[in-house]
PDB file of C-alpha atoms in Angstrom:
ATOM      1  CA  MET A  75       0.041   0.014  -0.016  1.00  0.00           C
ATOM      2  CA  HIS A  76       1.789   3.082  -1.242  1.00  0.00           C
ATOM      3  CA  ALA A  77       1.581   6.521   0.259  1.00  0.00           C
ATOM      4  CA  ARG A  78       3.739   9.654   0.534  1.00  0.00           C
ATOM      5  CA  ILE A  79       4.684  12.223   3.227  1.00  0.00           C
ATOM      6  CA  ALA A  80       2.647  15.266   2.633  1.00  0.00           C
ATOM      7  CA  SER A  81       4.303  17.347   5.359  1.00  0.00           C
ATOM      8  CA  LEU A  82       6.461  17.057   8.384  1.00  0.00           C
ATOM      9  CA  TYR A  83       6.219  19.027  11.739  1.00  0.00           C
ATOM     10  CA  ARG A  84       8.031  19.380  14.969  1.00  0.00           C
ATOM     11  CA  HIS A  85       6.741  20.904  18.317  1.00  0.00           C
ATOM     12  CA  PRO A  86       9.833  22.125  20.182  1.00  0.00           C
ATOM     13  CA  VAL A  87       7.811  23.361  23.104  1.00  0.00           C
ATOM     14  CA  LYS A  88       4.977  21.162  24.106  1.00  0.00           C
ATOM     15  CA  GLY A  89       1.613  22.701  23.423  1.00  0.00           C
ATOM     16  CA  PHE A  90       2.923  25.532  21.176  1.00  0.00           C
ATOM     17  CA  THR A  91       3.201  26.224  17.446  1.00  0.00           C
ATOM     18  CA  PRO A  92       3.903  23.369  15.072  1.00  0.00           C
ATOM     19  CA  GLU A  93       6.989  24.052  12.813  1.00  0.00           C
ATOM     20  CA  ARG A  94       6.995  22.705   9.305  1.00  0.00           C
ATOM     21  CA  LEU A  95      10.121  21.004   7.997  1.00  0.00           C
ATOM     22  CA  ASP A  96      11.367  19.931   4.557  1.00  0.00           C
ATOM     23  CA  GLY A  97      12.908  16.841   6.071  1.00  0.00           C
ATOM     24  CA  ALA A  98      14.418  15.183   9.260  1.00  0.00           C
ATOM     25  CA  GLU A  99      16.705  12.448  10.374  1.00  0.00           C
ATOM     26  CA  LEU A 100      14.938   9.719  12.308  1.00  0.00           C
ATOM     27  CA  THR A 101      17.015   7.646  14.769  1.00  0.00           C
ATOM     28  CA  ALA A 102      16.306   4.224  16.017  1.00  0.00           C
ATOM     29  CA  GLY A 103      14.504   4.175  19.404  1.00  0.00           C
ATOM     30  CA  ARG A 104      14.188   7.851  19.596  1.00  0.00           C
ATOM     31  CA  CYS A 105      11.392  10.553  19.194  1.00  0.00           C
ATOM     32  CA  PHE A 106      11.115  12.862  16.231  1.00  0.00           C
ATOM     33  CA  PRO A 107      14.011  15.331  16.219  1.00  0.00           C
ATOM     34  CA  CYS A 108      13.565  18.515  18.252  1.00  0.00           C
ATOM     35  CA  ASP A 109      10.045  17.415  19.259  1.00  0.00           C
ATOM     36  CA  ARG A 110       8.605  18.357  22.659  1.00  0.00           C
ATOM     37  CA  LEU A 111      12.096  19.223  24.054  1.00  0.00           C
ATOM     38  CA  TYR A 112      10.567  21.632  26.485  1.00  0.00           C
ATOM     39  CA  ALA A 113       7.385  21.989  28.399  1.00  0.00           C
ATOM     40  CA  VAL A 114       6.021  24.831  30.580  1.00  0.00           C
ATOM     41  CA  GLU A 115       4.676  23.551  34.044  1.00  0.00           C
ATOM     42  CA  ASP A 116       1.473  25.205  35.204  1.00  0.00           C
ATOM     43  CA  GLY A 117       2.277  24.827  38.866  1.00  0.00           C
ATOM     44  CA  PRO A 118       4.550  22.042  40.243  1.00  0.00           C
ATOM     45  CA  SER A 119       4.300  18.917  37.958  1.00  0.00           C
ATOM     46  CA  GLY A 120       6.539  16.643  39.915  1.00  0.00           C
ATOM     47  CA  PHE A 121       8.901  16.323  36.979  1.00  0.00           C
ATOM     48  CA  ASP A 122      12.452  15.552  38.143  1.00  0.00           C
ATOM     49  CA  PRO A 123      15.168  16.067  35.568  1.00  0.00           C
ATOM     50  CA  ALA A 124      17.601  13.923  37.512  1.00  0.00           C
ATOM     51  CA  ALA A 125      15.099  10.954  37.114  1.00  0.00           C
ATOM     52  CA  PRO A 126      12.980  11.993  34.147  1.00  0.00           C
ATOM     53  CA  ALA A 127       9.616  10.130  33.804  1.00  0.00           C
ATOM     54  CA  HIS A 128       6.357  10.560  31.986  1.00  0.00           C
ATOM     55  CA  VAL A 129       4.064  13.296  33.400  1.00  0.00           C
ATOM     56  CA  SER A 130       0.474  13.950  32.483  1.00  0.00           C
ATOM     57  CA  LYS A 131       0.111  16.638  29.851  1.00  0.00           C
ATOM     58  CA  MET A 132      -2.496  18.360  32.103  1.00  0.00           C
ATOM     59  CA  LYS A 133       0.345  19.491  34.329  1.00  0.00           C
ATOM     60  CA  PHE A 134       1.681  21.796  31.508  1.00  0.00           C
ATOM     61  CA  THR A 135       0.330  24.667  29.581  1.00  0.00           C
ATOM     62  CA  VAL A 136      -1.279  22.717  26.755  1.00  0.00           C
ATOM     63  CA  LEU A 137      -4.351  23.271  24.411  1.00  0.00           C
ATOM     64  CA  ALA A 138      -6.368  20.535  26.097  1.00  0.00           C
ATOM     65  CA  LYS A 139      -6.159  22.557  29.344  1.00  0.00           C
ATOM     66  CA  ILE A 140      -5.618  26.198  28.135  1.00  0.00           C
ATOM     67  CA  PRO A 141      -6.931  27.093  24.595  1.00  0.00           C
ATOM     68  CA  GLN A 142      -5.363  30.540  24.770  1.00  0.00           C
ATOM     69  CA  VAL A 143      -1.936  28.888  24.326  1.00  0.00           C
ATOM     70  CA  ALA A 144      -2.770  28.927  20.612  1.00  0.00           C
ATOM     71  CA  LYS A 145      -2.725  32.739  20.656  1.00  0.00           C
ATOM     72  CA  ALA A 146       1.150  32.468  20.829  1.00  0.00           C
ATOM     73  CA  ARG A 147       2.954  32.130  17.573  1.00  0.00           C
ATOM     74  CA  THR A 148       6.323  30.555  18.339  1.00  0.00           C
ATOM     75  CA  ALA A 149       9.545  29.278  16.634  1.00  0.00           C
ATOM     76  CA  TYR A 150      12.709  27.620  17.822  1.00  0.00           C
ATOM     77  CA  ASP A 151      16.270  27.797  16.466  1.00  0.00           C
ATOM     78  CA  ALA A 152      17.850  24.570  17.373  1.00  0.00           C
ATOM     79  CA  ALA A 153      21.308  25.717  16.639  1.00  0.00           C
ATOM     80  CA  THR A 154      21.268  28.678  18.978  1.00  0.00           C
ATOM     81  CA  GLY A 155      18.534  27.754  21.415  1.00  0.00           C
ATOM     82  CA  VAL A 156      16.664  30.998  20.757  1.00  0.00           C
ATOM     83  CA  PHE A 157      12.955  30.817  21.052  1.00  0.00           C
ATOM     84  CA  THR A 158      10.703  33.546  19.778  1.00  0.00           C
ATOM     85  CA  ALA A 159       7.018  34.181  20.642  1.00  0.00           C
ATOM     86  CA  ARG A 160       4.597  36.691  19.319  1.00  0.00           C
ATOM     87  CA  ALA A 161       0.952  37.438  20.251  1.00  0.00           C
ATOM     88  CA  GLU A 162      -1.466  40.203  19.157  1.00  0.00           C
ATOM     89  CA  GLY A 163      -1.166  43.281  21.360  1.00  0.00           C
ATOM     90  CA  ARG A 164       1.933  42.219  23.195  1.00  0.00           C
ATOM     91  CA  PRO A 165       5.665  42.792  22.679  1.00  0.00           C
ATOM     92  CA  ASP A 166       7.572  40.062  20.973  1.00  0.00           C
ATOM     93  CA  PHE A 167       9.791  37.685  23.011  1.00  0.00           C
ATOM     94  CA  ALA A 168      13.110  36.306  21.969  1.00  0.00           C
ATOM     95  CA  ASP A 169      15.726  34.568  24.074  1.00  0.00           C
ATOM     96  CA  ASP A 170      17.796  31.402  24.637  1.00  0.00           C
ATOM     97  CA  LEU A 171      15.698  28.687  26.387  1.00  0.00           C
ATOM     98  CA  ARG A 172      18.861  26.844  27.354  1.00  0.00           C
ATOM     99  CA  GLY A 173      19.642  29.490  30.009  1.00  0.00           C
ATOM    100  CA  ALA A 174      17.857  30.461  33.229  1.00  0.00           C
ATOM    101  CA  GLU A 175      17.355  34.007  32.138  1.00  0.00           C
ATOM    102  CA  GLY A 176      15.732  33.092  28.861  1.00  0.00           C
ATOM    103  CA  ARG A 177      13.424  30.626  30.518  1.00  0.00           C
ATOM    104  CA  ARG A 178      12.354  33.176  33.039  1.00  0.00           C
ATOM    105  CA  GLY A 179      11.774  35.643  30.431  1.00  0.00           C
ATOM    106  CA  PHE A 180       9.347  33.424  28.586  1.00  0.00           C
ATOM    107  CA  GLU A 181       7.611  32.414  31.817  1.00  0.00           C
ATOM    108  CA  VAL A 182       6.898  36.110  32.456  1.00  0.00           C
ATOM    109  CA  TRP A 183       5.788  36.709  28.858  1.00  0.00           C
ATOM    110  CA  LEU A 184       3.527  33.648  28.847  1.00  0.00           C
ATOM    111  CA  ALA A 185       1.981  34.420  32.202  1.00  0.00           C
ATOM    112  CA  ASP A 186       1.000  37.890  30.911  1.00  0.00           C
ATOM    113  CA  LEU A 187      -0.503  36.371  27.898  1.00  0.00           C
ATOM    114  CA  LEU A 188      -2.482  33.673  29.693  1.00  0.00           C
ATOM    115  CA  GLY A 189      -3.618  35.623  32.677  1.00  0.00           C
ATOM    116  CA  GLU A 190      -6.158  33.945  34.897  1.00  0.00           C
ATOM    117  CA  ALA A 191      -6.297  30.824  32.686  1.00  0.00           C
ATOM    118  CA  VAL A 192      -3.170  29.562  34.530  1.00  0.00           C
ATOM    119  CA  GLN A 193      -2.872  28.020  37.996  1.00  0.00           C
ATOM    120  CA  GLY A 194       0.955  28.844  38.131  1.00  0.00           C
ATOM    121  CA  PRO A 195       3.599  29.493  38.814  1.00  0.00           C
ATOM    122  CA  LEU A 196       4.826  28.800  35.220  1.00  0.00           C
ATOM    123  CA  ARG A 197       8.214  27.070  34.816  1.00  0.00           C
ATOM    124  CA  VAL A 198      10.016  25.944  31.700  1.00  0.00           C
ATOM    125  CA  VAL A 199      11.341  22.440  31.962  1.00  0.00           C
ATOM    126  CA  GLU A 200      13.699  20.696  29.551  1.00  0.00           C
ATOM    127  CA  GLY A 201      13.862  17.001  28.865  1.00  0.00           C
ATOM    128  CA  PRO A 202      17.460  15.811  29.726  1.00  0.00           C
ATOM    129  CA  GLY A 203      19.102  13.395  27.362  1.00  0.00           C
ATOM    130  CA  ASP A 204      16.592  11.577  25.138  1.00  0.00           C
ATOM    131  CA  HIS A 205      13.628  12.379  27.347  1.00  0.00           C
ATOM    132  CA  ARG A 206      10.694  14.172  25.591  1.00  0.00           C
ATOM    133  CA  PHE A 207       7.425  15.399  26.880  1.00  0.00           C
ATOM    134  CA  MET A 208       5.127  13.175  24.912  1.00  0.00           C
ATOM    135  CA  ASP A 209       1.507  12.502  25.704  1.00  0.00           C
ATOM    136  CA  SER A 210       2.116   8.724  25.489  1.00  0.00           C
ATOM    137  CA  ARG A 211       4.882   6.786  27.319  1.00  0.00           C
ATOM    138  CA  SER A 212       5.491   4.990  24.100  1.00  0.00           C
ATOM    139  CA  GLY A 213       4.652   7.810  21.565  1.00  0.00           C
ATOM    140  CA  TYR A 214       7.937   8.230  19.566  1.00  0.00           C
ATOM    141  CA  VAL A 215       6.798   9.552  16.270  1.00  0.00           C
ATOM    142  CA  SER A 216       3.175  10.325  15.424  1.00  0.00           C
ATOM    143  CA  ILE A 217       1.618   9.986  11.940  1.00  0.00           C
ATOM    144  CA  VAL A 218      -1.870  11.114  10.708  1.00  0.00           C
ATOM    145  CA  ASN A 219      -3.612   9.865   7.620  1.00  0.00           C
ATOM    146  CA  LEU A 220      -5.021  12.933   5.717  1.00  0.00           C
ATOM    147  CA  ALA A 221      -7.744  10.774   4.170  1.00  0.00           C
ATOM    148  CA  SER A 222      -9.205  10.020   7.644  1.00  0.00           C
ATOM    149  CA  VAL A 223      -9.239  13.751   8.402  1.00  0.00           C
ATOM    150  CA  ARG A 224     -11.120  14.406   5.202  1.00  0.00           C
ATOM    151  CA  ASP A 225     -13.576  11.681   5.879  1.00  0.00           C
ATOM    152  CA  LEU A 226     -14.175  13.260   9.308  1.00  0.00           C
ATOM    153  CA  GLU A 227     -14.602  16.641   7.596  1.00  0.00           C
ATOM    154  CA  ALA A 228     -17.321  15.091   5.287  1.00  0.00           C
ATOM    155  CA  ARG A 229     -19.244  13.694   8.228  1.00  0.00           C
ATOM    156  CA  LEU A 230     -19.117  17.035   9.997  1.00  0.00           C
ATOM    157  CA  GLY A 231     -19.791  19.054   6.988  1.00  0.00           C
ATOM    158  CA  ARG A 232     -17.100  21.619   7.941  1.00  0.00           C
ATOM    159  CA  PRO A 233     -13.302  21.957   7.485  1.00  0.00           C
ATOM    160  CA  VAL A 234     -11.039  20.337  10.093  1.00  0.00           C
ATOM    161  CA  ASP A 235      -7.422  21.702  10.181  1.00  0.00           C
ATOM    162  CA  PRO A 236      -5.129  18.600  10.381  1.00  0.00           C
ATOM    163  CA  LEU A 237      -2.785  20.629  12.560  1.00  0.00           C
ATOM    164  CA  ARG A 238      -5.320  20.119  15.399  1.00  0.00           C
ATOM    165  CA  PHE A 239      -3.913  16.595  15.589  1.00  0.00           C
ATOM    166  CA  ARG A 240      -0.286  17.880  16.238  1.00  0.00           C
ATOM    167  CA  ALA A 241       1.411  15.078  14.402  1.00  0.00           C
ATOM    168  CA  ASN A 242       4.995  14.802  13.206  1.00  0.00           C
ATOM    169  CA  LEU A 243       4.069  13.352   9.708  1.00  0.00           C
ATOM    170  CA  TYR A 244       0.884  13.710   7.599  1.00  0.00           C
ATOM    171  CA  VAL A 245       0.446  11.255   4.875  1.00  0.00           C
ATOM    172  CA  GLU A 246      -1.467  11.040   1.614  1.00  0.00           C
ATOM    173  CA  GLY A 247      -2.371   7.812  -0.246  1.00  0.00           C
ATOM    174  CA  TRP A 248      -3.900   5.573   2.418  1.00  0.00           C
ATOM    175  CA  PRO A 249      -7.729   4.832   2.539  1.00  0.00           C
ATOM    176  CA  ALA A 250      -9.440   6.460   5.443  1.00  0.00           C
ATOM    177  CA  TRP A 251      -9.063   4.757   8.746  1.00  0.00           C
ATOM    178  CA  VAL A 252      -7.094   1.702   7.654  1.00  0.00           C
ATOM    179  CA  GLU A 253      -4.275   2.770  10.010  1.00  0.00           C
ATOM    180  CA  ASN A 254      -6.394   1.924  13.083  1.00  0.00           C
ATOM    181  CA  ASP A 255      -5.788  -1.950  12.492  1.00  0.00           C
ATOM    182  CA  TRP A 256      -1.911  -1.689  11.956  1.00  0.00           C
ATOM    183  CA  ALA A 257      -0.551  -2.175  15.370  1.00  0.00           C
ATOM    184  CA  GLY A 258       2.475  -4.499  15.180  1.00  0.00           C
ATOM    185  CA  ARG A 259       2.994  -3.912  11.441  1.00  0.00           C
ATOM    186  CA  THR A 260       6.232  -2.383  10.106  1.00  0.00           C
ATOM    187  CA  MET A 261       6.614   0.246   7.320  1.00  0.00           C
ATOM    188  CA  ARG A 262       9.316   1.949   5.344  1.00  0.00           C
ATOM    189  CA  VAL A 263       9.196   5.702   5.969  1.00  0.00           C
ATOM    190  CA  GLY A 264      11.534   7.334   3.533  1.00  0.00           C
ATOM    191  CA  GLU A 265      14.894   5.770   4.308  1.00  0.00           C
ATOM    192  CA  ALA A 266      13.786   4.749   7.873  1.00  0.00           C
ATOM    193  CA  ARG A 267      11.851   1.696   9.045  1.00  0.00           C
ATOM    194  CA  ALA A 268       9.340   1.850  11.818  1.00  0.00           C
ATOM    195  CA  GLU A 269       6.947  -0.301  13.793  1.00  0.00           C
ATOM    196  CA  VAL A 270       3.302   0.837  14.297  1.00  0.00           C
ATOM    197  CA  LEU A 271       2.833   0.806  18.098  1.00  0.00           C
ATOM    198  CA  LYS A 272      -0.822   1.795  18.499  1.00  0.00           C
ATOM    199  CA  PRO A 273      -3.595   4.184  17.480  1.00  0.00           C
ATOM    200  CA  ILE A 274      -3.643   7.622  19.043  1.00  0.00           C
ATOM    201  CA  VAL A 275      -6.586   8.208  21.339  1.00  0.00           C
ATOM    202  CA  ARG A 276      -7.588  11.923  21.008  1.00  0.00           C
ATOM    203  CA  CYS A 277      -8.205  14.436  23.689  1.00  0.00           C
ATOM    204  CA  ALA A 278      -9.720  17.962  24.260  1.00  0.00           C
ATOM    205  CA  ALA A 279      -6.600  19.543  22.477  1.00  0.00           C
ATOM    206  CA  THR A 280      -8.308  18.811  19.153  1.00  0.00           C
ATOM    207  CA  GLN A 281     -11.265  20.895  20.011  1.00  0.00           C
ATOM    208  CA  VAL A 282      -9.142  24.088  19.706  1.00  0.00           C
ATOM    209  CA  ASP A 283      -8.761  25.900  16.398  1.00  0.00           C
ATOM    210  CA  PRO A 284      -4.976  26.487  16.053  1.00  0.00           C
ATOM    211  CA  ILE A 285      -5.626  29.876  14.350  1.00  0.00           C
ATOM    212  CA  THR A 286      -8.361  31.408  16.519  1.00  0.00           C
ATOM    213  CA  ALA A 287      -7.568  29.735  19.835  1.00  0.00           C
ATOM    214  CA  GLU A 288     -11.233  28.983  20.320  1.00  0.00           C
ATOM    215  CA  ARG A 289     -12.840  25.595  21.279  1.00  0.00           C
ATOM    216  CA  ASP A 290     -15.205  25.423  18.308  1.00  0.00           C
ATOM    217  CA  ILE A 291     -15.525  21.463  17.511  1.00  0.00           C
ATOM    218  CA  ASP A 292     -15.732  18.737  19.892  1.00  0.00           C
ATOM    219  CA  LEU A 293     -13.795  16.373  17.724  1.00  0.00           C
ATOM    220  CA  VAL A 294     -13.539  13.643  20.489  1.00  0.00           C
ATOM    221  CA  LYS A 295     -17.293  13.452  20.609  1.00  0.00           C
ATOM    222  CA  ALA A 296     -17.536  13.672  16.755  1.00  0.00           C
ATOM    223  CA  LEU A 297     -15.110  10.711  16.365  1.00  0.00           C
ATOM    224  CA  PHE A 298     -17.163   8.585  18.813  1.00  0.00           C
ATOM    225  CA  ASP A 299     -20.550   9.607  17.308  1.00  0.00           C
ATOM    226  CA  HIS A 300     -19.443   8.863  13.786  1.00  0.00           C
ATOM    227  CA  TYR A 301     -17.095   5.937  14.218  1.00  0.00           C
ATOM    228  CA  GLY A 302     -17.493   4.510  17.698  1.00  0.00           C
ATOM    229  CA  HIS A 303     -13.895   5.294  18.576  1.00  0.00           C
ATOM    230  CA  MET A 304     -11.791   8.329  19.614  1.00  0.00           C
ATOM    231  CA  LEU A 305      -8.823   7.541  17.402  1.00  0.00           C
ATOM    232  CA  CYS A 306      -6.971   9.502  14.758  1.00  0.00           C
ATOM    233  CA  GLY A 307      -3.423   8.664  13.735  1.00  0.00           C
ATOM    234  CA  VAL A 308      -0.875   6.099  15.016  1.00  0.00           C
ATOM    235  CA  TYR A 309       2.327   6.144  17.029  1.00  0.00           C
ATOM    236  CA  LEU A 310       5.476   4.692  15.405  1.00  0.00           C
ATOM    237  CA  LYS A 311       8.721   3.424  16.924  1.00  0.00           C
ATOM    238  CA  VAL A 312      11.746   3.847  14.686  1.00  0.00           C
ATOM    239  CA  GLU A 313      13.562   0.559  14.309  1.00  0.00           C
ATOM    240  CA  GLU A 314      16.055   1.630  11.602  1.00  0.00           C
ATOM    241  CA  GLY A 315      17.013   5.277  11.379  1.00  0.00           C
ATOM    242  CA  GLY A 316      17.186   7.230   8.172  1.00  0.00           C
ATOM    243  CA  ALA A 317      16.315  10.437   6.411  1.00  0.00           C
ATOM    244  CA  VAL A 318      12.615  11.270   5.818  1.00  0.00           C
ATOM    245  CA  ALA A 319      11.431  14.283   3.688  1.00  0.00           C
ATOM    246  CA  GLU A 320       8.373  15.785   2.117  1.00  0.00           C
ATOM    247  CA  GLY A 321       7.230  13.634  -0.908  1.00  0.00           C
ATOM    248  CA  ASP A 322       9.013  10.470   0.376  1.00  0.00           C
ATOM    249  CA  GLU A 323       7.207   7.202  -0.027  1.00  0.00           C
ATOM    250  CA  ILE A 324       5.801   5.233   2.867  1.00  0.00           C
ATOM    251  CA  ASN A 325       5.241   1.473   2.277  1.00  0.00           C
ATOM    252  CA  LEU A 326       3.900  -1.157   4.534  1.00  0.00           C
ATOM    253  CA  ASP A 327       6.300  -4.212   4.767  1.00  0.00           C
TER     254      ASP A 327
END
């Protein structure tokens, strides 16, 4: 079953703006490059960088909890560590998240943007080593079938921005929803090879329009009402590393 990569995205800070890429280098056993490197605690999360472990996304400033996060337009320069953030009616922010001063600056900027929506205090945390702030303990690389999104659009009778699903790879060429039955199968993704771990169970983050920052579609309910499940996309584990790029083929083994 042939398909191709339509687009690739990373999310350097959990919950914030997806960044489109031309390509990336996948590594065996690791997450998508530069994805969920940082997160912003909304009050103490219990995360210990000396003993990093999975923490519920609801401990952080994420769309499922605070839709106003989408008001920030952010970008990250992996080479310099400089993170920029913009929002209507507020001064721009730019500083190095690798240092305490830069992190504190973003915490102050974000607290002003989110106001009473946060519990606070806000604190930027970084995943040491290979740790990433993923929603799933075994979510290494996420992939969404664009035909499935279009099928959902048709059922709803309105557009659904695929970026609501915050995936790393968006794929054209598969029939709608076939991916839900692929757990345990392997596929070639560009030059890499990966195993399908499991379908992705969706949450309230998908309700938020990534442009307007408004909760305007209950996609979790829509998925259940129309299909009897709350799934969209699958998680992959990279078994053999390699380059992936927009336009590359994806083939099931």
